[in-house]
Coordinates of C-alpha atoms in Angstrom, one line a residue:
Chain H
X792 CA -20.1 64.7 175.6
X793 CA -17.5 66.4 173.0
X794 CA -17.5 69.5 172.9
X795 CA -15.6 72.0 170.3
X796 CA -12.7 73.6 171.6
X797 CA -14.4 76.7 172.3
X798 CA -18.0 77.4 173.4
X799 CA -20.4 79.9 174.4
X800 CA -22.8 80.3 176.8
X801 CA -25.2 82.4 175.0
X802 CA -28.3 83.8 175.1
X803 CA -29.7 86.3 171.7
X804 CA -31.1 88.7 173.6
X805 CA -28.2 89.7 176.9
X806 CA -26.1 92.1 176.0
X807 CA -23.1 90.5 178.3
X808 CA -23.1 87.8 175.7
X809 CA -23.1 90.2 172.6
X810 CA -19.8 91.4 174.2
X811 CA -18.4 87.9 173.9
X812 CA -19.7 87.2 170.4
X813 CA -18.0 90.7 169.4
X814 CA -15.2 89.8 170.8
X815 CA -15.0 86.6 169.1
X816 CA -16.0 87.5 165.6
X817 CA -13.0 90.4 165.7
X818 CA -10.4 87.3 166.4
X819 CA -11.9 84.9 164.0
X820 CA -12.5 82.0 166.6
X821 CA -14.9 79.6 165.5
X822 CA -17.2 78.5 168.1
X823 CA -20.1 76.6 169.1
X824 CA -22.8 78.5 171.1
X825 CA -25.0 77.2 173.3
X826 CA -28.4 79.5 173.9
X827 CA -30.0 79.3 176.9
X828 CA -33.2 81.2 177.2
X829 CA -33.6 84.2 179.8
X830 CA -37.1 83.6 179.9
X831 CA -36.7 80.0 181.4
X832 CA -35.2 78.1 184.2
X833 CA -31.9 78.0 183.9
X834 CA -30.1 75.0 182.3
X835 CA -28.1 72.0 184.2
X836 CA -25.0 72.9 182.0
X837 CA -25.4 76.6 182.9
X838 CA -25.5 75.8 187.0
X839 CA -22.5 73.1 187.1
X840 CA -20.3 75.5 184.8
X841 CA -21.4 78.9 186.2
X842 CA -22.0 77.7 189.9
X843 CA -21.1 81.1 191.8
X844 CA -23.3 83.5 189.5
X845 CA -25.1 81.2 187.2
X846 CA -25.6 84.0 184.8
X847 CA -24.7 84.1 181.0
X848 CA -22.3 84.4 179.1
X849 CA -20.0 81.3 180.0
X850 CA -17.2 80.9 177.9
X851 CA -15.9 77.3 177.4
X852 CA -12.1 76.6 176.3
X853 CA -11.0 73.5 176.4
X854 CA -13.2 71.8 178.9
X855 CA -12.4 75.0 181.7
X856 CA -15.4 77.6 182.2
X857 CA -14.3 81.6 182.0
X858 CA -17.1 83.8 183.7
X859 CA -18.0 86.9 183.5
X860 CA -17.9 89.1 180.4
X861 CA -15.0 91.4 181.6
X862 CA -13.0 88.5 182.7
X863 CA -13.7 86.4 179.5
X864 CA -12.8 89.8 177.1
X865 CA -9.5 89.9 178.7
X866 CA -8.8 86.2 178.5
X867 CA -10.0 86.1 175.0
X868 CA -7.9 88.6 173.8
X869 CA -4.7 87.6 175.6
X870 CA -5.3 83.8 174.1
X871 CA -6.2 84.7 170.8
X872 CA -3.1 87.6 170.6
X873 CA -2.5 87.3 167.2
X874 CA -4.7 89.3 165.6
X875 CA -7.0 92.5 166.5
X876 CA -6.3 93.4 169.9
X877 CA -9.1 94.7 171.9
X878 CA -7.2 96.4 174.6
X879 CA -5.1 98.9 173.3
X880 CA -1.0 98.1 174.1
X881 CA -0.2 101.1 175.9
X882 CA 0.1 100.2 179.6
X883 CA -2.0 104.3 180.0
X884 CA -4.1 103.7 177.4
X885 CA -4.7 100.1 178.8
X886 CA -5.7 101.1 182.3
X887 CA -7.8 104.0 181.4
X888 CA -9.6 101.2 178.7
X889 CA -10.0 99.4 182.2
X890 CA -11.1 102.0 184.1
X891 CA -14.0 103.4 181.6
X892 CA -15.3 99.5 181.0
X893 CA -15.5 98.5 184.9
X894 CA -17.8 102.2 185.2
X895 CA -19.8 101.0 182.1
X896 CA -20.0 97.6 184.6
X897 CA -21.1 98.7 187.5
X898 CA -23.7 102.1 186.1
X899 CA -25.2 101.6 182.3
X900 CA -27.2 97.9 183.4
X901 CA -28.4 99.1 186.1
X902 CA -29.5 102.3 184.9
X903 CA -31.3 101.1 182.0
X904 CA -33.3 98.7 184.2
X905 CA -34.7 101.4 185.7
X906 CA -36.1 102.2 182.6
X907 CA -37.2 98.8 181.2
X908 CA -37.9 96.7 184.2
X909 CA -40.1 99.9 185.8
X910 CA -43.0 101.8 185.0
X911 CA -45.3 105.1 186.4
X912 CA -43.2 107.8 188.5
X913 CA -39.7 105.1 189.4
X914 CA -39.8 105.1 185.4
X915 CA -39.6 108.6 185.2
X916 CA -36.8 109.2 187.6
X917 CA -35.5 105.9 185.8
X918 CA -35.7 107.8 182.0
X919 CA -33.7 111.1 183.8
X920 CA -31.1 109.0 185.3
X921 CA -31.2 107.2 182.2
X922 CA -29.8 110.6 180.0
X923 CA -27.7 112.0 182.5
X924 CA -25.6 108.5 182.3
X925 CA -25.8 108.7 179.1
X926 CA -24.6 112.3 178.7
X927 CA -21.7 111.8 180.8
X928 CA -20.7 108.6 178.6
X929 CA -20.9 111.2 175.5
X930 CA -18.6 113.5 177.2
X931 CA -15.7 110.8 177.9
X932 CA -16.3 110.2 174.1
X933 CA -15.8 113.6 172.8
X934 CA -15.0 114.2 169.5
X935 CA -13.3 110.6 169.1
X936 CA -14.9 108.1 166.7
X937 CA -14.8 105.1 168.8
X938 CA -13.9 105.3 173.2
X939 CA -10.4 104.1 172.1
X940 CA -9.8 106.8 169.8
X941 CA -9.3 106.0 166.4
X942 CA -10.5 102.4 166.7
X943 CA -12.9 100.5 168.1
X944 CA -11.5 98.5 171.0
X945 CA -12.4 97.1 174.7
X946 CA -14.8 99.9 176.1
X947 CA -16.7 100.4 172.5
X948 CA -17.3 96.4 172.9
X949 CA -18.6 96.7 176.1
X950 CA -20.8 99.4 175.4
X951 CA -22.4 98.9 172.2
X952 CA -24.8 96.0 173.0
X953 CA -26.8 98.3 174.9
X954 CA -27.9 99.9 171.9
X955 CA -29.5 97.3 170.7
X956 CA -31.9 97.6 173.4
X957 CA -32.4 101.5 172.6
X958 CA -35.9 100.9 170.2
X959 CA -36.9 99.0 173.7
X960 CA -36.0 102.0 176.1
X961 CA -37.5 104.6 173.9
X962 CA -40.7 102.4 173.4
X963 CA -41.4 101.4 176.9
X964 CA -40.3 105.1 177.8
X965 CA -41.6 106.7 175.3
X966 CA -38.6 108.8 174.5
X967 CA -36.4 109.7 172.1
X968 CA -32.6 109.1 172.9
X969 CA -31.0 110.8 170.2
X970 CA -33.0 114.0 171.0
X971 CA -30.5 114.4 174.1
X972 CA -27.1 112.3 173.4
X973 CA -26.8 112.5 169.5
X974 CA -23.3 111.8 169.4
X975 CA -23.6 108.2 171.5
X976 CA -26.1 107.5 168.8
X977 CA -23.6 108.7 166.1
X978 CA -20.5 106.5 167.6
X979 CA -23.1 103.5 167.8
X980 CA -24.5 103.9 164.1
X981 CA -20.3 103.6 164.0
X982 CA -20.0 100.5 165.4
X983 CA -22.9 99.4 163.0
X984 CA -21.3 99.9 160.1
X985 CA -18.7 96.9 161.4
X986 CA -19.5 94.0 160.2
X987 CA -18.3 91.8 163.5
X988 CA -20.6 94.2 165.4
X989 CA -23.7 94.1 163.3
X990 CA -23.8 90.2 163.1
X991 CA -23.3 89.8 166.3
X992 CA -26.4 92.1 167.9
X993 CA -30.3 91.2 167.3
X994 CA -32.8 93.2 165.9
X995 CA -34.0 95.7 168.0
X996 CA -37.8 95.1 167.2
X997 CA -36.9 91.5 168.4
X998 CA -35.7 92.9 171.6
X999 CA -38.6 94.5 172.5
X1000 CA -40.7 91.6 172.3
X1001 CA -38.3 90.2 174.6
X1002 CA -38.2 92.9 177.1
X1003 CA -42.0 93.1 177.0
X1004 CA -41.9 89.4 177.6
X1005 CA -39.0 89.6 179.6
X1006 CA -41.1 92.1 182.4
X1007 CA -44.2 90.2 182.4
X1008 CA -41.8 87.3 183.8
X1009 CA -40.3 90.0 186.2
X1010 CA -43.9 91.0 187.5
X1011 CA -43.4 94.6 185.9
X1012 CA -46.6 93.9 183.8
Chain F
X865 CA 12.3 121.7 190.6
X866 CA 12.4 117.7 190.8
X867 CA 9.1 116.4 189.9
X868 CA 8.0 113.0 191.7
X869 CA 7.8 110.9 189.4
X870 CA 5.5 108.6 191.1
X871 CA 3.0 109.6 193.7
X872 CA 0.6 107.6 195.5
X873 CA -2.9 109.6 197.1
X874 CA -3.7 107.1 199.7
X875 CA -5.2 106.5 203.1
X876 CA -2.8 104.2 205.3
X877 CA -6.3 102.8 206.9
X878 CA -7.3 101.4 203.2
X879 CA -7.3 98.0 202.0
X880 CA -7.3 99.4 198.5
X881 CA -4.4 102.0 199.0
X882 CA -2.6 98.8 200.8
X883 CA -2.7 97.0 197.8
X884 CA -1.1 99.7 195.5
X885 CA 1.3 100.4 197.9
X886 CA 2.2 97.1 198.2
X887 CA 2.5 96.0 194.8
X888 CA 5.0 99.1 194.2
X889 CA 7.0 98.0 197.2
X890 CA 7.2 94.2 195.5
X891 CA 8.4 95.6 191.9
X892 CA 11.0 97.9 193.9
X893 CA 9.5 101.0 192.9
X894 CA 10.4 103.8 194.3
X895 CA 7.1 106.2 195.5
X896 CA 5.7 108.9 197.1
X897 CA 3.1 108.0 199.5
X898 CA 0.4 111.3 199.7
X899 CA -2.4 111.0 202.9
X900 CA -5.7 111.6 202.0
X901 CA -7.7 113.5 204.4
X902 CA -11.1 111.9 203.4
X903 CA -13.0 114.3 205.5
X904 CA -11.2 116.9 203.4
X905 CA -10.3 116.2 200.0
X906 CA -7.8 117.8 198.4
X907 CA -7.7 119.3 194.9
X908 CA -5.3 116.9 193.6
X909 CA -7.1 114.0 194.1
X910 CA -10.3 115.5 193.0
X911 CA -8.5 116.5 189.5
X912 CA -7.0 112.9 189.5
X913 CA -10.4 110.6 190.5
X914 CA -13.1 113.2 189.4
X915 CA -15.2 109.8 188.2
X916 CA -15.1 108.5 191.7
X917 CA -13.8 110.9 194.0
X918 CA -11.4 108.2 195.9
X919 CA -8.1 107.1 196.8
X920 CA -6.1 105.5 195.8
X921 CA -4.8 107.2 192.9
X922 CA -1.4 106.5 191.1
X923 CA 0.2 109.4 189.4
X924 CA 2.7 108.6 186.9
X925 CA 4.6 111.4 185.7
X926 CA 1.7 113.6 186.6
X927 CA -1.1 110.8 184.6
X928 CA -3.9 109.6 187.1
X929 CA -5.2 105.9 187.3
X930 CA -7.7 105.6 189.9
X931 CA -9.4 102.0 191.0
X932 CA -7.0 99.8 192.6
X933 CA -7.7 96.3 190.3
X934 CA -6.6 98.9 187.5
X935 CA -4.1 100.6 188.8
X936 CA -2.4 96.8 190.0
X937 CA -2.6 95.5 186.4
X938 CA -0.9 98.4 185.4
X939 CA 1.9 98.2 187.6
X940 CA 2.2 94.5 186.6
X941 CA 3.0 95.7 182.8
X942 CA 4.8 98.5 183.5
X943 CA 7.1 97.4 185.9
X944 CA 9.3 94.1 185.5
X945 CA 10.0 91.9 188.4
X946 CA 8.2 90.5 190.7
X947 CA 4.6 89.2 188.8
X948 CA 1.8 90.4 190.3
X949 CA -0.8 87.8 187.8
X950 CA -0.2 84.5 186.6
X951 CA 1.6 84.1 184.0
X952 CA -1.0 81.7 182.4
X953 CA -4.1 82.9 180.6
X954 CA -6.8 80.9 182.0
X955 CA -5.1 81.5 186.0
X956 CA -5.1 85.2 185.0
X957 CA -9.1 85.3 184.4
X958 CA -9.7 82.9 187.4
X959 CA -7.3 85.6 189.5
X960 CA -9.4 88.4 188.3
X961 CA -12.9 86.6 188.9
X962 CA -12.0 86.1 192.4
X963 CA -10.8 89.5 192.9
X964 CA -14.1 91.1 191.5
X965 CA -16.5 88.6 193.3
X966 CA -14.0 89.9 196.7
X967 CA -14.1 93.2 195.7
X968 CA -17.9 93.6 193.7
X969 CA -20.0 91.2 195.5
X970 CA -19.2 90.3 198.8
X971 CA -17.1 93.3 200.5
X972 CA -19.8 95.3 200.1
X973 CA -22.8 93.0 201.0
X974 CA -20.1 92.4 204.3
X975 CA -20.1 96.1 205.1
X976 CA -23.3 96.6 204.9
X977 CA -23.8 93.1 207.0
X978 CA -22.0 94.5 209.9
X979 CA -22.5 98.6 209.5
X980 CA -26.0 98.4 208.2
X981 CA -29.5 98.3 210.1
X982 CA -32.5 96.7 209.5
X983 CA -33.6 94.6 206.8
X984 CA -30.7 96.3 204.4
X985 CA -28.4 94.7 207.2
X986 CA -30.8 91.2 207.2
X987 CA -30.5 91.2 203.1
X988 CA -27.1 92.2 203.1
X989 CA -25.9 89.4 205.8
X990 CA -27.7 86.6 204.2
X991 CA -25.9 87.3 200.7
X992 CA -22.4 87.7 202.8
X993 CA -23.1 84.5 204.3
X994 CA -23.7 82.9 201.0
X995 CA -20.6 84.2 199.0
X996 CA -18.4 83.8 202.1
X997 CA -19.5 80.4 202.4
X998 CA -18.5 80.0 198.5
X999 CA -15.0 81.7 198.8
X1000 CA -14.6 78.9 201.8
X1001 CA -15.2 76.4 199.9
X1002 CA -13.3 77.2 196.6
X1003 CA -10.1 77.5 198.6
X1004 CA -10.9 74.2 200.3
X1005 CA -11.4 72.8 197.1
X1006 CA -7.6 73.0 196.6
X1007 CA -7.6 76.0 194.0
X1008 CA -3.6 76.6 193.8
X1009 CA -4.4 80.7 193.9
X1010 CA -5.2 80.6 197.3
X1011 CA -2.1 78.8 198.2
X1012 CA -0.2 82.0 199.4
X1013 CA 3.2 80.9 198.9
X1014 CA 4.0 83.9 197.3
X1015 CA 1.7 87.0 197.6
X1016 CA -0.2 87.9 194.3
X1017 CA -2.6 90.2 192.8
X1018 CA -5.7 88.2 194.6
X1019 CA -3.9 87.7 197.6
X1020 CA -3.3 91.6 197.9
X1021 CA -7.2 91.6 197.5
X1022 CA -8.2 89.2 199.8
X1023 CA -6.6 91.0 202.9
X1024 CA -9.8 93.1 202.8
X1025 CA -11.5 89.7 203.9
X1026 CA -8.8 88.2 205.8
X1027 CA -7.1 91.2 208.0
X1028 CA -10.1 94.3 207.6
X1029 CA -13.1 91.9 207.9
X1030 CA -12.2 91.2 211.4
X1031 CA -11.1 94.6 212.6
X1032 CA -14.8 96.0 210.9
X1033 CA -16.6 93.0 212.7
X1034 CA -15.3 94.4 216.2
X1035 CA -16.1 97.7 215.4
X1036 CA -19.0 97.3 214.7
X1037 CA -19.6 94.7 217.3
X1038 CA -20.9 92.3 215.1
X1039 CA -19.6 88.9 213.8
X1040 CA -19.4 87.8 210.6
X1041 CA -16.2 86.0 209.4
X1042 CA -15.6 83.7 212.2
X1043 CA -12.9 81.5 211.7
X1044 CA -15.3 78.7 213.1
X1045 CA -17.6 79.1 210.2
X1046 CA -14.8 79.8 207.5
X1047 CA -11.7 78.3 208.7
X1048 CA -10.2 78.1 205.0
X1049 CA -10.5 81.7 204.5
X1050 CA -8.9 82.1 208.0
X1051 CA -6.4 79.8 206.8
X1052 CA -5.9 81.5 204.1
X1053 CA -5.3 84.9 206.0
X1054 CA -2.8 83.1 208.0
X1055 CA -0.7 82.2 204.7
X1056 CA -0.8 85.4 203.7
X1057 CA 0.9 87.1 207.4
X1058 CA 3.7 84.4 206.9
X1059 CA 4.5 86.0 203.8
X1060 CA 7.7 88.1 203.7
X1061 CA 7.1 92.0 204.2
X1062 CA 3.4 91.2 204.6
X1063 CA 2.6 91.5 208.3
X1064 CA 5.2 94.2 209.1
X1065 CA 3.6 96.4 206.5
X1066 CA 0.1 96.1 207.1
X1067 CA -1.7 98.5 209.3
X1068 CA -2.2 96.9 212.6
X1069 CA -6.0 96.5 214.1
X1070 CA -4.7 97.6 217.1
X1071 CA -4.3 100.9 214.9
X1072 CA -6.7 100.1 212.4
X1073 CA -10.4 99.5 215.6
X1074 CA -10.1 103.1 216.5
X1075 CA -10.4 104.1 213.4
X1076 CA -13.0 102.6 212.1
X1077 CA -14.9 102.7 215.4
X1078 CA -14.8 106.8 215.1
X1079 CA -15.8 106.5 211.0
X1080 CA -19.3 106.4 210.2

């Protein structure tokens, strides 16, 4: 089977792929994407290419699988150096890009599973945990546009597919997110407003029916 | 008043201080080395790592990077010499899958393997079974960056599997990564002591078991 030179993994709805599809509109590559649905077993190709986390997004150059979002951001940008870097140049800057993307990582998934995968009282404690997290984020922020400062660069692409499962939190949490962190919702109305961004993140109605589709797969409902 | 110029806050008992430590000592960079009481934090490090609270921490000219993986990726562009990541795109991303999958997945599903009770400790050793069993077999399967002719970012990560994995196994009196069950990763280990400057510079076990036999 022939494949392009580069393909994606995808699927619409993860926002570990939206990072990769960011990524990859802001460098201009022209790809194939391959969408493998979340709410299914998963796929042959996704198992023999992905075999140690068989997760999403799987990035294919040239025949040779890249996983993991993090690790495929890097690569992209360090192959496709030419244009629009995503991590700034500045070996400070660079690391401190690093740093604030592997917290993102490891705390903002998790944390807003315990608002869209829960319900009852773990939902509650799920929606505090929820604002405090994002709080904190809105203080690294400050009063910079974007995470990078003056542009958007590698932590704003790692961030902003979350918001397009915001209209989900809120719904299934009944809350209202810009009510307590109004400039995350400022810097992600930002992000909006770029072209590679919007195209590359779903509807957030859409979402929702995923998500509520998504938890009666998990058990939730 | 001579400032330091660079200034590690580390704790000679940590694989992740190791690391930094060592990838200073392969560019030839000249360092302060700052113990960490962990017990009893100073203010320093708490003004350097208020995020996580942790050593190590590199100070460059007085500006903090905390997080070993990002710390060794800034040493690698700051300071010439010696490359600590492939040169090669693709070997780069494999180098830092590995590392997170060492560092991310299965040291702490190990440690809580060995350290934990109960069914956290049940969970936690079937998952460290299952990724140990997969780092065995991707080295066996020839991958060249486990070949530990020259030590290298992942190999500086990997001696939290290969030389702390043991010494936490005895402490805690319970195996793990037996070299009966993993033999490439022991293998693997074994590359890494012949490697010049490795071995004398790591902390001993001998050193290292009381010490993590008196930590919780």
């Amino acid at each position: 089977m022939a494949m392009k030179e580069v393909v994606l993994l995808d699927s619409w709805a993860c926002p570990f792929s939206m990072r990769v599809r960011i990524a990859l509109a802001q460098k201009g590559v022209d790809y194939e994407s391959k969408e493998e649905d979340l709410l299914l077993p998963k796929s042959e190709l996704l198992l023999k290419l992905n075999p140690v986390h068989k997760k999403i997004p799987v990035l294919i150059h040239n025949d040779r699988p890249v996983c993991e979002s993090l690790v495929i951001l890097q690569y992209v940008d360090e192959v496709w150096n030419h244009t629009n870097p995503l991590l700034p140049f500045d070996p400070y800057q660079r690391a401190q890009a690093r740093f604030w993307a592997d917290f993102i990582e490891k705390k903002t998934f998790e944390t807003t599973q315990r608002v869209w995968a829960t319900k009852g009282e773990e939902q509650e404690v799920g929606k505090k945990e929820f604002i405090d997290h994002f709080k904190f984020l809105e203080q690294q922020l400050g009063d910079k546009p974007y995470f990078g400062g003056d542009s958007f660069g590698y932590v704003d692409v790692v961030l902003i597919p979350f918001y397009s499962w915001f209209y989900a939190f809120e719904t299934l949490g009944d809350f209202k997110i810009e009510e307590s962190c109004p400039k995350i919702i400022a810097w992600a109305k930002r992000c909006m407003q770029k072209e590679n961004v919007a195209s590359s993140l779903p509807d957030q109605e859409k979402v929702y029916e995923f998500v509520l589709a998504y938890r009666k797969k998990l058990g939730v409902d | 008043m001579v400032m330091t110029y660079i200034k590690v806050l580390g704790l000679w008992a940590s694989p992740y201080s190791f690391r930094v430590e060592k990838a200073l000592k392969m560019k030839g960079v000249e360092y302060e080395s700052v113990e960490i009481d962990i017990m009893n934090k100073t203010q320093e490090l708490l003004d350097s790592n208020p995020v996580h609270k942790k050593v190590p921490v590199l100070l460059h000219t007085g500006k903090p990077i905390a997080e070993s993986l990002v710390i060794m990726e800034y040493i690698d562009q700051v300071w010439k010499g010696e490359p600590l990541l492939p040169s090669d795109p693709y070997e780069r991303a494999q180098a830092r899958f590995w590392a997170k999958f060492i560092d991310d997945q299965l040291t702490p599903a190990a440690r809580t393997a060995v350290m934990g009770e109960g069914e956290d400790a049940k969970k936690a050793r079937e998952a460290a079974e299952k990724f140990l069993k997969i780092l065995d077999e991707e080295i066996r399967g020839g991958n060249k960056l486990f070949e530990g002719k020259a030590i290298g970012y992942l190999d500086l990560v990997g001696l939290v599997v290969t030389h702390w994995f043991p010494v936490l196994q005895e402490a805690a009196g319970k195996e793990l990564v037996t070299k009966d069950d993993y033999p490439a990763i022991w293998a693997w280990g074994e590359r890494l002591l012949g490697c010049p400057g490795v071995k004398d510079d790591l902390p001993p076990w001998d050193k290292l078991l009381p010490f993590f036999q008196l930590t919780p």
